[in-house]
């Protein structure tokens, strides 16, 4: 009987220990679940803005069989382009006349000896201005230059202005604020539907801010004055 009583006591102690350990494990899982009660949402913000800087390259070409004639023609073309730009209202600080280039096609190492015109020359006048509206208007008034025989255009799609947004950092805080408000509102509605209370922000991932054309495309071609800024940020909130 004594041996039986001694055997029962250790069994009771073991059972009690197992029960106590089970309670602790249960509490640990509960704390883990409470700690992981989070909600991750994405906040989208878009804003239409206007470009604040333009770069317009007016490229022109000439080809002749005499070097001097090509150079003279390019010089005359450049003067006409400069006069046109000044007449449009651009200042000398906004205009850059680049050096003329003339190439002898027969002097090329791997060039063909059969060429229609031996000397091929080109020139460029570049407008860099914050007056984007003036650039846009002037770019649509180049007909007199073409009528004068100036061959505008060139490789790389030159001829159309390229519009930039240099004041991007001034708009960036407003866009991120809108994304944060959008995400918080979504999170608040979700929490209410789930019968919970939205807690503080736990983490945030700003995401990349994209600059797009405002014509609905998913890229920035630099061809439109209007730009659309878009950001998708990720936020993690706690639930209480």
CSV table of C-alpha atoms in Angstrom, one decimal:
chain,number,residue,atom,x,y,z
A,1,UNK,CA,0.0,0.0,0.0
A,2,UNK,CA,2.8,2.4,0.8
A,3,UNK,CA,4.5,1.7,-2.5
A,4,UNK,CA,1.1,2.3,-4.2
A,5,UNK,CA,0.7,5.7,-2.4
A,6,UNK,CA,4.2,6.7,-3.4
A,7,UNK,CA,3.5,5.8,-7.0
A,8,UNK,CA,0.3,7.9,-7.1
A,9,UNK,CA,1.9,11.1,-5.8
A,10,UNK,CA,4.5,11.4,-8.5
A,11,UNK,CA,1.9,10.7,-11.1
A,12,UNK,CA,-0.3,13.6,-9.7
A,13,UNK,CA,2.7,15.9,-9.7
A,14,UNK,CA,3.6,14.9,-13.3
A,15,UNK,CA,0.0,15.5,-14.4
A,16,UNK,CA,-0.1,18.9,-12.7
A,17,UNK,CA,3.2,19.8,-14.3
A,18,UNK,CA,1.9,18.9,-17.8
A,19,UNK,CA,-1.2,20.9,-17.3
A,20,UNK,CA,0.7,23.9,-16.1
A,21,UNK,CA,3.0,23.7,-19.1
A,22,UNK,CA,0.1,23.4,-21.4
A,23,UNK,CA,-1.4,26.6,-20.0
A,24,UNK,CA,1.9,28.4,-20.5
A,25,UNK,CA,2.1,27.1,-24.1
A,26,UNK,CA,-1.5,28.2,-24.7
A,27,UNK,CA,-0.6,31.7,-23.3
A,28,UNK,CA,2.5,31.9,-25.5
A,29,UNK,CA,0.5,31.1,-28.7
A,30,UNK,CA,-2.1,33.8,-27.7
A,31,UNK,CA,0.6,36.4,-27.2
A,32,UNK,CA,2.1,35.4,-30.6
A,33,UNK,CA,-1.2,35.8,-32.3
A,34,UNK,CA,-1.9,39.2,-30.6
A,35,UNK,CA,1.6,40.3,-31.6
A,36,UNK,CA,0.9,39.3,-35.2
A,37,UNK,CA,-2.5,40.9,-35.5
A,38,UNK,CA,-1.5,43.3,-38.3
A,39,UNK,CA,-3.1,44.6,-41.5
A,40,UNK,CA,-1.1,45.4,-44.6
A,41,UNK,CA,-2.6,47.7,-47.1
A,42,UNK,CA,-1.4,49.7,-50.2
A,43,UNK,CA,-2.1,53.4,-50.6
A,44,UNK,CA,-2.3,54.8,-54.1
A,45,UNK,CA,-1.9,58.4,-54.9
A,46,UNK,CA,-1.9,60.2,-58.3
A,47,UNK,CA,-1.3,63.9,-59.1
A,48,UNK,CA,-1.3,65.8,-62.4
A,49,UNK,CA,1.4,68.3,-62.6
A,50,UNK,CA,3.0,70.5,-65.3
A,51,UNK,CA,6.5,70.3,-66.5
A,52,UNK,CA,8.8,73.1,-65.4
A,53,UNK,CA,11.6,72.8,-67.9
A,54,UNK,CA,12.0,72.2,-71.6
A,55,UNK,CA,14.9,71.2,-73.8
A,56,UNK,CA,14.3,71.8,-77.6
A,57,UNK,CA,17.0,70.7,-80.1
A,58,UNK,CA,16.7,72.2,-83.6
A,59,UNK,CA,19.0,70.1,-85.8
A,60,UNK,CA,19.6,70.9,-89.4
A,61,UNK,CA,21.6,69.2,-92.2
A,62,UNK,CA,23.2,70.0,-95.5
A,63,UNK,CA,25.0,67.9,-98.1
A,64,UNK,CA,27.2,69.0,-101.0
A,65,UNK,CA,30.2,67.9,-103.0
A,66,UNK,CA,32.2,70.9,-101.9
A,67,UNK,CA,33.3,71.4,-98.3
A,68,UNK,CA,33.0,75.2,-98.4
A,69,UNK,CA,29.5,75.2,-99.7
A,70,UNK,CA,28.3,72.8,-97.0
A,71,UNK,CA,29.9,75.0,-94.3
A,72,UNK,CA,28.5,78.2,-95.7
A,73,UNK,CA,25.0,76.7,-96.0
A,74,UNK,CA,25.1,75.4,-92.4
A,75,UNK,CA,26.3,78.8,-91.1
A,76,UNK,CA,23.4,80.5,-92.9
A,77,UNK,CA,20.9,78.0,-91.5
A,78,UNK,CA,22.2,78.5,-88.0
A,79,UNK,CA,21.8,82.3,-88.3
A,80,UNK,CA,18.2,81.9,-89.5
A,81,UNK,CA,17.4,79.5,-86.7
A,82,UNK,CA,18.9,81.9,-84.1
A,83,UNK,CA,17.0,84.8,-85.6
A,84,UNK,CA,13.8,82.8,-85.5
A,85,UNK,CA,14.2,81.9,-81.8
A,86,UNK,CA,15.0,85.5,-80.8
A,87,UNK,CA,11.9,86.6,-82.7
A,88,UNK,CA,9.9,84.1,-80.7
A,89,UNK,CA,11.0,85.8,-77.5
A,90,UNK,CA,13.9,83.6,-76.3
A,91,UNK,CA,16.9,85.2,-74.7
A,92,UNK,CA,20.6,84.5,-75.5
A,93,UNK,CA,20.8,82.8,-72.0
A,94,UNK,CA,18.2,80.3,-73.2
A,95,UNK,CA,19.9,79.6,-76.6
A,96,UNK,CA,22.9,77.4,-77.2
A,97,UNK,CA,24.5,77.3,-80.7
A,98,UNK,CA,26.6,74.2,-80.9
A,99,UNK,CA,29.6,73.9,-83.3
A,100,UNK,CA,29.0,72.8,-86.9
A,101,UNK,CA,30.1,69.4,-88.0
A,102,UNK,CA,31.1,68.4,-91.6
A,103,UNK,CA,32.0,64.9,-92.5
A,104,UNK,CA,33.9,63.7,-95.6
A,105,UNK,CA,32.2,60.5,-96.5
A,106,UNK,CA,35.1,59.4,-98.7
A,107,UNK,CA,37.5,59.8,-95.8
A,108,UNK,CA,35.8,57.2,-93.7
A,109,UNK,CA,37.9,54.0,-93.2
A,110,UNK,CA,35.0,51.7,-94.1
A,111,UNK,CA,33.0,54.1,-96.3
A,112,UNK,CA,31.8,53.4,-99.8
A,113,UNK,CA,33.4,55.2,-102.6
A,114,UNK,CA,30.1,55.6,-104.3
A,115,UNK,CA,28.3,58.4,-102.6
A,116,UNK,CA,25.8,60.9,-104.0
A,117,UNK,CA,27.2,63.9,-102.1
A,118,UNK,CA,30.7,63.7,-100.6
A,119,UNK,CA,30.3,66.2,-97.7
A,120,UNK,CA,27.6,65.8,-95.1
A,121,UNK,CA,27.2,68.4,-92.4
A,122,UNK,CA,24.9,69.1,-89.5
A,123,UNK,CA,24.4,71.8,-86.9
A,124,UNK,CA,22.3,72.2,-83.7
A,125,UNK,CA,20.8,75.0,-81.8
A,126,UNK,CA,19.4,74.0,-78.4
A,127,UNK,CA,16.9,75.9,-76.4
A,128,UNK,CA,16.9,75.3,-72.6
A,129,UNK,CA,14.1,77.2,-70.9
A,130,UNK,CA,11.8,77.1,-67.9
A,131,UNK,CA,9.2,78.8,-70.1
A,132,UNK,CA,7.6,75.6,-71.3
A,133,UNK,CA,4.6,77.3,-72.8
A,134,UNK,CA,6.8,79.5,-75.0
A,135,UNK,CA,8.8,76.4,-76.1
A,136,UNK,CA,5.6,74.5,-77.0
A,137,UNK,CA,4.2,77.5,-79.0
A,138,UNK,CA,7.4,78.1,-80.8
A,139,UNK,CA,7.8,74.5,-81.8
A,140,UNK,CA,4.6,74.7,-83.7
A,141,UNK,CA,5.7,77.8,-85.7
A,142,UNK,CA,8.7,76.5,-87.5
A,143,UNK,CA,7.1,76.6,-91.0
A,144,UNK,CA,9.1,79.7,-92.0
A,145,UNK,CA,12.3,77.8,-91.4
A,146,UNK,CA,11.2,74.9,-93.6
A,147,UNK,CA,10.0,77.3,-96.3
A,148,UNK,CA,13.5,78.8,-96.2
A,149,UNK,CA,14.9,75.5,-97.2
A,150,UNK,CA,16.3,74.5,-93.8
A,151,UNK,CA,16.2,70.7,-93.4
A,152,UNK,CA,15.1,70.4,-89.8
A,153,UNK,CA,15.2,67.1,-87.9
A,154,UNK,CA,17.9,64.5,-87.3
A,155,UNK,CA,18.7,61.2,-85.7
A,156,UNK,CA,17.1,60.2,-82.4
A,157,UNK,CA,13.8,61.9,-83.0
A,158,UNK,CA,15.3,65.4,-82.6
A,159,UNK,CA,12.9,68.2,-83.5
A,160,UNK,CA,10.2,67.9,-80.8
A,161,UNK,CA,10.8,69.5,-77.4
A,162,UNK,CA,11.5,67.3,-74.4
A,163,UNK,CA,9.7,68.4,-71.2
A,164,UNK,CA,11.1,67.7,-67.7
A,165,UNK,CA,9.9,68.0,-64.1
A,166,UNK,CA,12.8,69.4,-62.2
A,167,UNK,CA,10.8,70.4,-59.2
A,168,UNK,CA,9.9,66.8,-58.4
A,169,UNK,CA,11.1,67.0,-54.8
A,170,UNK,CA,8.6,69.9,-54.1
A,171,UNK,CA,5.6,67.7,-55.0
A,172,UNK,CA,6.9,64.4,-53.5
A,173,UNK,CA,5.9,65.1,-49.8
A,174,UNK,CA,2.3,65.9,-50.9
A,175,UNK,CA,2.0,62.8,-53.0
A,176,UNK,CA,3.3,60.6,-50.1
A,177,UNK,CA,0.9,62.2,-47.7
A,178,UNK,CA,-2.0,61.4,-50.0
A,179,UNK,CA,-0.9,57.8,-50.3
A,180,UNK,CA,-0.7,57.5,-46.5
A,181,UNK,CA,-4.2,59.0,-46.0
A,182,UNK,CA,-5.6,56.6,-48.6
A,183,UNK,CA,-4.0,53.6,-47.0
A,184,UNK,CA,-5.1,54.6,-43.5
A,185,UNK,CA,-8.7,55.1,-44.7
A,186,UNK,CA,-8.7,51.6,-46.3
A,187,UNK,CA,-7.3,50.1,-43.1
A,188,UNK,CA,-9.8,51.8,-40.9
A,189,UNK,CA,-12.7,50.5,-43.0
A,190,UNK,CA,-11.3,47.0,-43.0
A,191,UNK,CA,-10.8,47.0,-39.2
A,192,UNK,CA,-14.3,48.2,-38.6
A,193,UNK,CA,-15.8,45.5,-40.8
A,194,UNK,CA,-13.7,42.9,-38.9
A,195,UNK,CA,-14.8,44.3,-35.5
A,196,UNK,CA,-11.4,45.5,-34.6
A,197,UNK,CA,-9.8,48.8,-33.8
A,198,UNK,CA,-7.1,50.1,-36.0
A,199,UNK,CA,-3.9,50.6,-34.1
A,200,UNK,CA,-0.8,52.6,-34.8
A,201,UNK,CA,1.3,52.3,-38.0
A,202,UNK,CA,3.9,49.5,-37.6
A,203,UNK,CA,5.9,49.9,-40.8
A,204,UNK,CA,5.8,51.7,-44.1
A,205,UNK,CA,7.4,51.1,-47.5
A,206,UNK,CA,7.3,54.3,-49.6
A,207,UNK,CA,7.5,52.7,-53.0
A,208,UNK,CA,8.8,54.2,-56.2
A,209,UNK,CA,7.2,57.4,-57.5
A,210,UNK,CA,6.7,57.1,-61.3
A,211,UNK,CA,6.5,60.0,-63.7
A,212,UNK,CA,4.2,59.3,-66.6
A,213,UNK,CA,2.8,61.2,-69.6
A,214,UNK,CA,-0.7,62.6,-68.8
A,215,UNK,CA,-2.1,61.0,-72.0
A,216,UNK,CA,-2.9,57.7,-70.3
A,217,UNK,CA,0.4,55.9,-71.2
A,218,UNK,CA,2.4,54.0,-68.8
A,219,UNK,CA,5.7,55.7,-69.5
A,220,UNK,CA,7.4,59.1,-69.6
A,221,UNK,CA,8.3,59.9,-73.2
A,222,UNK,CA,9.2,63.5,-72.3
A,223,UNK,CA,7.0,64.7,-75.1
A,224,UNK,CA,4.0,66.0,-73.1
A,225,UNK,CA,4.0,69.1,-70.9
A,226,UNK,CA,1.5,67.5,-68.5
A,227,UNK,CA,2.8,64.8,-66.2
A,228,UNK,CA,1.1,62.3,-64.0
A,229,UNK,CA,2.8,61.3,-60.8
A,230,UNK,CA,1.9,58.0,-59.3
A,231,UNK,CA,3.0,56.2,-56.2
A,232,UNK,CA,1.9,52.9,-54.5
A,233,UNK,CA,3.1,52.7,-50.9
A,234,UNK,CA,2.7,49.7,-48.6
A,235,UNK,CA,1.7,50.2,-44.9
A,236,UNK,CA,1.4,47.8,-42.0
A,237,UNK,CA,-1.0,48.7,-39.2
A,238,UNK,CA,-1.6,46.9,-35.9
A,239,UNK,CA,-5.1,45.8,-35.0
A,240,UNK,CA,-6.4,46.1,-31.4
